Coordinates of C-alpha atoms and ligand atoms in Angstrom, one line a residue:
X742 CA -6.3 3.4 20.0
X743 CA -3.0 4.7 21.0
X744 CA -0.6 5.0 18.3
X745 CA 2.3 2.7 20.0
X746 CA -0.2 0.3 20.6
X747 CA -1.6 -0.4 17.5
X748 CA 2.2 -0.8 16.0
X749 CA 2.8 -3.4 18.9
X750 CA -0.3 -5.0 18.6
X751 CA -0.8 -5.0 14.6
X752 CA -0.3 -8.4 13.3
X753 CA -1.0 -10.4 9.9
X754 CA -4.1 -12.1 10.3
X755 CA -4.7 -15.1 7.9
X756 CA -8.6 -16.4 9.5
X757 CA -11.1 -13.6 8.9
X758 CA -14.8 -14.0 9.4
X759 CA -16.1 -14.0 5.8
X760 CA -19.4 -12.9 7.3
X761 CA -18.5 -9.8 7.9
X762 CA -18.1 -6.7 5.6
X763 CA -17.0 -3.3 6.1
X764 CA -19.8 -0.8 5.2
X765 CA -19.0 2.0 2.8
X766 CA -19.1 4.7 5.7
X767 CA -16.5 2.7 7.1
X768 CA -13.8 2.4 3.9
X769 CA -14.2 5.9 3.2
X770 CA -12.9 6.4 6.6
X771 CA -10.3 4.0 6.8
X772 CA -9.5 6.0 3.0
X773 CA -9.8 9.2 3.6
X774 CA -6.7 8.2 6.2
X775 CA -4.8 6.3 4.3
X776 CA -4.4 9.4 1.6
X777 CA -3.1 11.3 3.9
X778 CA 0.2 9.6 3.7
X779 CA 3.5 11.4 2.8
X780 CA 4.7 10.9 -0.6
X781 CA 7.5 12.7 -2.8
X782 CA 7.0 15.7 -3.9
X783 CA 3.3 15.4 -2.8
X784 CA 2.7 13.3 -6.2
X785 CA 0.0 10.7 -4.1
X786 CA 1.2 7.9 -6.6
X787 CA -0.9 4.9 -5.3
X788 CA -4.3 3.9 -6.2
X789 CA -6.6 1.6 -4.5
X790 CA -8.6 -0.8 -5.9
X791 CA -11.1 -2.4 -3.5
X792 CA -12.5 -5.5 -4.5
X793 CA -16.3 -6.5 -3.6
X794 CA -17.3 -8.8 -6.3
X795 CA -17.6 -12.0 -4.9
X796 CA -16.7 -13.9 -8.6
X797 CA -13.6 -11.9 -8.7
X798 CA -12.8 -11.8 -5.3
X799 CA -12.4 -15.8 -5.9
X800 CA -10.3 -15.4 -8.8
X801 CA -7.9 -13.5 -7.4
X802 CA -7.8 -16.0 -4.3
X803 CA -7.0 -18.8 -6.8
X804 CA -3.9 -16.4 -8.7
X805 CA -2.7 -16.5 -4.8
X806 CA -2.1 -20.3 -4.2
X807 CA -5.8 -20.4 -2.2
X808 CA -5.3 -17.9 0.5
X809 CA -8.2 -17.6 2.2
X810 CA -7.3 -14.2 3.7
X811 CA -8.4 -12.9 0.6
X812 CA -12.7 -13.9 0.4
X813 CA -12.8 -13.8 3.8
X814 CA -11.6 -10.5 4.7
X815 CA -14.1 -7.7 5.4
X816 CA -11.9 -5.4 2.6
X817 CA -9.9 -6.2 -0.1
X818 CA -7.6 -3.8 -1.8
X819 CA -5.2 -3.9 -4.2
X820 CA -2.4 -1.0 -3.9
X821 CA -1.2 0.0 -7.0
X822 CA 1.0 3.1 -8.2
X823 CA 0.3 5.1 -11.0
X824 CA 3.9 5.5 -12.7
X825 CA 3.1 8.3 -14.7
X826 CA 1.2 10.3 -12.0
X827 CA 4.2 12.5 -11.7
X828 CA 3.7 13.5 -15.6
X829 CA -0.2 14.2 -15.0
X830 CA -1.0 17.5 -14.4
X831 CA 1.1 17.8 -11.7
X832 CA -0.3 21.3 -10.4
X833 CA -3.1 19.4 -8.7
X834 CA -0.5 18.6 -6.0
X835 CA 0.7 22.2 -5.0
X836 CA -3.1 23.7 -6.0
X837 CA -3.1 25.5 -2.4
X838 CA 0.5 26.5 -2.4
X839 CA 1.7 30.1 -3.6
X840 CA 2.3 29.8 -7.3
X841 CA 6.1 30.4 -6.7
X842 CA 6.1 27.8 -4.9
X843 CA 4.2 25.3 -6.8
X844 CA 5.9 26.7 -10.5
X845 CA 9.4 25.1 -8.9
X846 CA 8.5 22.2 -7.5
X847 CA 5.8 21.6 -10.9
X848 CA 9.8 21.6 -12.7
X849 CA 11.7 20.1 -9.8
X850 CA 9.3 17.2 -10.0
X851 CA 9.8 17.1 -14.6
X852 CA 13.2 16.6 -13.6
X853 CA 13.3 14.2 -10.9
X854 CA 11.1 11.6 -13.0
X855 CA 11.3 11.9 -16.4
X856 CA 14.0 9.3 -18.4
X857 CA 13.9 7.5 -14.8
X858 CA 11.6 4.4 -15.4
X859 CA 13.1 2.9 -12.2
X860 CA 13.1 5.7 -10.3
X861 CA 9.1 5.8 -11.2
X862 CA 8.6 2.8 -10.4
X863 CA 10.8 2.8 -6.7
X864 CA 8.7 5.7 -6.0
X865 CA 5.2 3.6 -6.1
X866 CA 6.7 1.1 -4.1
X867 CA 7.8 3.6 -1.2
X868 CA 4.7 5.6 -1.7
X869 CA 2.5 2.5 -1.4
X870 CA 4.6 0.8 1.0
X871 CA 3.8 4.0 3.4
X872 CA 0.3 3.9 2.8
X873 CA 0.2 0.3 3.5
X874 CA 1.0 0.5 6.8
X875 CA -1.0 3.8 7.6
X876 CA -4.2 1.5 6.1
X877 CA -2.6 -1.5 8.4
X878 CA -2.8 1.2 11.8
X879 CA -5.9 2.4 10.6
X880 CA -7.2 -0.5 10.4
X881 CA -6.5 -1.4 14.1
X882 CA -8.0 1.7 15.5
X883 CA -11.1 1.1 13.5
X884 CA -11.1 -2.5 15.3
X885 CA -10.0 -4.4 12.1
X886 CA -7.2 -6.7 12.0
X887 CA -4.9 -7.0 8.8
X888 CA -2.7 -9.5 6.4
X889 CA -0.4 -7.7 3.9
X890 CA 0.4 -9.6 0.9
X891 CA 2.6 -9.9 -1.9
X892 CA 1.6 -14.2 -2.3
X893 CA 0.0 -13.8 -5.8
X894 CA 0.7 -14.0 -9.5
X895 CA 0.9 -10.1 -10.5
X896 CA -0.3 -10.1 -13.8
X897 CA -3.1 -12.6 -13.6
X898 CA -4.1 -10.3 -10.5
X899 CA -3.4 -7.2 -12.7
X900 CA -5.7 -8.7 -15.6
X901 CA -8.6 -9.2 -12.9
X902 CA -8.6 -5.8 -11.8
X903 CA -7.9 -4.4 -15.4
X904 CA -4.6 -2.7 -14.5
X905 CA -4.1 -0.2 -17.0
X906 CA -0.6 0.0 -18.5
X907 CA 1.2 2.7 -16.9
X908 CA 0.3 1.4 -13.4
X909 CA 1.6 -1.5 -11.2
X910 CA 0.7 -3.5 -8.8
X911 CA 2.5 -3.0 -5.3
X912 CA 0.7 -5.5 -2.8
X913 CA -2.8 -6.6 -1.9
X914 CA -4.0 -5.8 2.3
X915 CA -7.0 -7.9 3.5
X916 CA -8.8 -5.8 6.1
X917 CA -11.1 -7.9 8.4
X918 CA -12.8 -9.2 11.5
X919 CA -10.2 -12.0 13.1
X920 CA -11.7 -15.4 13.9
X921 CA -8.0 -16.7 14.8
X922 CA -5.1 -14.8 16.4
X923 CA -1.9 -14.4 14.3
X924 CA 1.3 -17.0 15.0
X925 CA 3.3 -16.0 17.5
X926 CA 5.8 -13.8 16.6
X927 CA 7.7 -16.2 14.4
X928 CA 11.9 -14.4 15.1
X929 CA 12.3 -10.8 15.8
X930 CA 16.2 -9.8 15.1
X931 CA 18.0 -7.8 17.9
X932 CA 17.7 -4.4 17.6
X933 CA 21.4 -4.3 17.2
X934 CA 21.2 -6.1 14.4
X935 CA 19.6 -3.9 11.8
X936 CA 20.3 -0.4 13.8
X937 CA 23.7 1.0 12.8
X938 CA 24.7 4.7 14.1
X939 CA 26.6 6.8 11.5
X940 CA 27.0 4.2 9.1
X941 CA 27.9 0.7 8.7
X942 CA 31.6 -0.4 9.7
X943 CA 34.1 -1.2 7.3
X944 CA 34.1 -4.7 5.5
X945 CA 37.7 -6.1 5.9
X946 CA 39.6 -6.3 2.9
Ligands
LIG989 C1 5.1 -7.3 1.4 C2 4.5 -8.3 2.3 C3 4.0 -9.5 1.7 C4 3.4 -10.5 2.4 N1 2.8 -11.5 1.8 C5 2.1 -12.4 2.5 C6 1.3 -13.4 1.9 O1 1.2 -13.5 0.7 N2 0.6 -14.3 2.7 C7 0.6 -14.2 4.0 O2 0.0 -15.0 4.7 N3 1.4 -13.3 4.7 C8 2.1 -12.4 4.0 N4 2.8 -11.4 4.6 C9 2.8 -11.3 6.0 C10 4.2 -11.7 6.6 O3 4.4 -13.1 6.6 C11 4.3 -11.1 8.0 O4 4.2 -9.7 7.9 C12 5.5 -11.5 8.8 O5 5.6 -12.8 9.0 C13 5.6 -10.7 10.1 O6 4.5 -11.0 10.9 P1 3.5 -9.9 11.5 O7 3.0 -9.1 10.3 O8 2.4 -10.7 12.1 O9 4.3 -9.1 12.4 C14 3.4 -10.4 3.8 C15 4.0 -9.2 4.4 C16 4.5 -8.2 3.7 C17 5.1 -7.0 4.4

């Protein structure tokens, strides 16, 4: 599927068929795209937690106010960022890069992070946030429709999925097999009103 297709035509899908699974060939594809999303300094914060297990997949539905979406979808995953990833041998990330290279950016990225829990923890959220939607166009070109979430109690979904400590919990996406279209598109603002060129104008005094 064409790229600007699949962003016009990727909507959040509530009805999936909860017949249908995706078969492992299938999520290491859909994967093996989804890693290749930027992040900062190359530090590949997220982790995915896919969830097959019927029992929990039901316990997780009922931390998230009974939305069907998540049984019934074909894949569940949890995207989560590790905030410490930055801190863990970081010269995994620059491995293939000439040692110059990867010596400064090994210190550029000590400084950037460390004292900075906020920063940390911003930087899981953009990091997953851009995965999210490559998993979301992936999905589409792999003939799967999508709902992103963010509808659930976070730490009775972190307990479930046995979230260690120094990772959180950024969303959930349900990847699956659409029995029902999505809404219409429920109010699209103007263009003009969230594009700005050089800056926003001056509030009056
Ligand atoms: C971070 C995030 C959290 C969301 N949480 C939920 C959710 O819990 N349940 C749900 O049905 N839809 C959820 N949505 C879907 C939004 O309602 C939907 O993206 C929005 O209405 C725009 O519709 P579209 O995705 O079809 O373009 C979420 C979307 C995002 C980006």
């Amino acid at each position: 599927m064409e790229v600007l297709e699949a962003i016009r035509s990727r909507r959040s899908v509530r009805k999936f068929d909860p017949e249908h699974r995706m078969n492992a060939a299938e999520i290491e594809q859909l994967m093996h795209h989804v890693i290749l999303s930027p992040t900062a300094f190359n530090i590949q914060n997220w982790r995915f937690v896919a969830v097959h297990d019927p029992d929990r997949r039901s316990e997780i539905r009922k931390a998230a106010w009974d939305q069907s979406q998540i049984t019934d979808c074909s894949l569940l995953l949890v995207l989560c960022m590790d905030l410490k990833s930055w801190d863990k041998s970081p010269e995994r990330y620059w491995v293939n890069a000439p040692s110059r290279v990867s010596d400064s950016m090994i210190r550029e990225i000590q400084h950037f992070y460390r004292d900075d829990d906020m920063l940390q923890r911003d930087e899981g959220m953009r990091s997953c946030g851009m995965a999210a939607q490559t998993a979301m166009l992936a999905a589409k070109a792999m003939g799967y429709e999508s709902c992103p979430m963010d509808g659930f109690d976070f730490k009775r979904v972190g307990h479930l999925i046995n979230l260690p400590p120094d990772h959180r919990i950024c969303m959930m996406l349900c990847i699956g097999k659409p029995l029902a279209a999505a809404h219409p598109r429920a109010g699209q603002l103007d263009l003009a009103d969230v594009f700005v060129t050089d800056g926003f104008t001056e509030i009056a005094s």
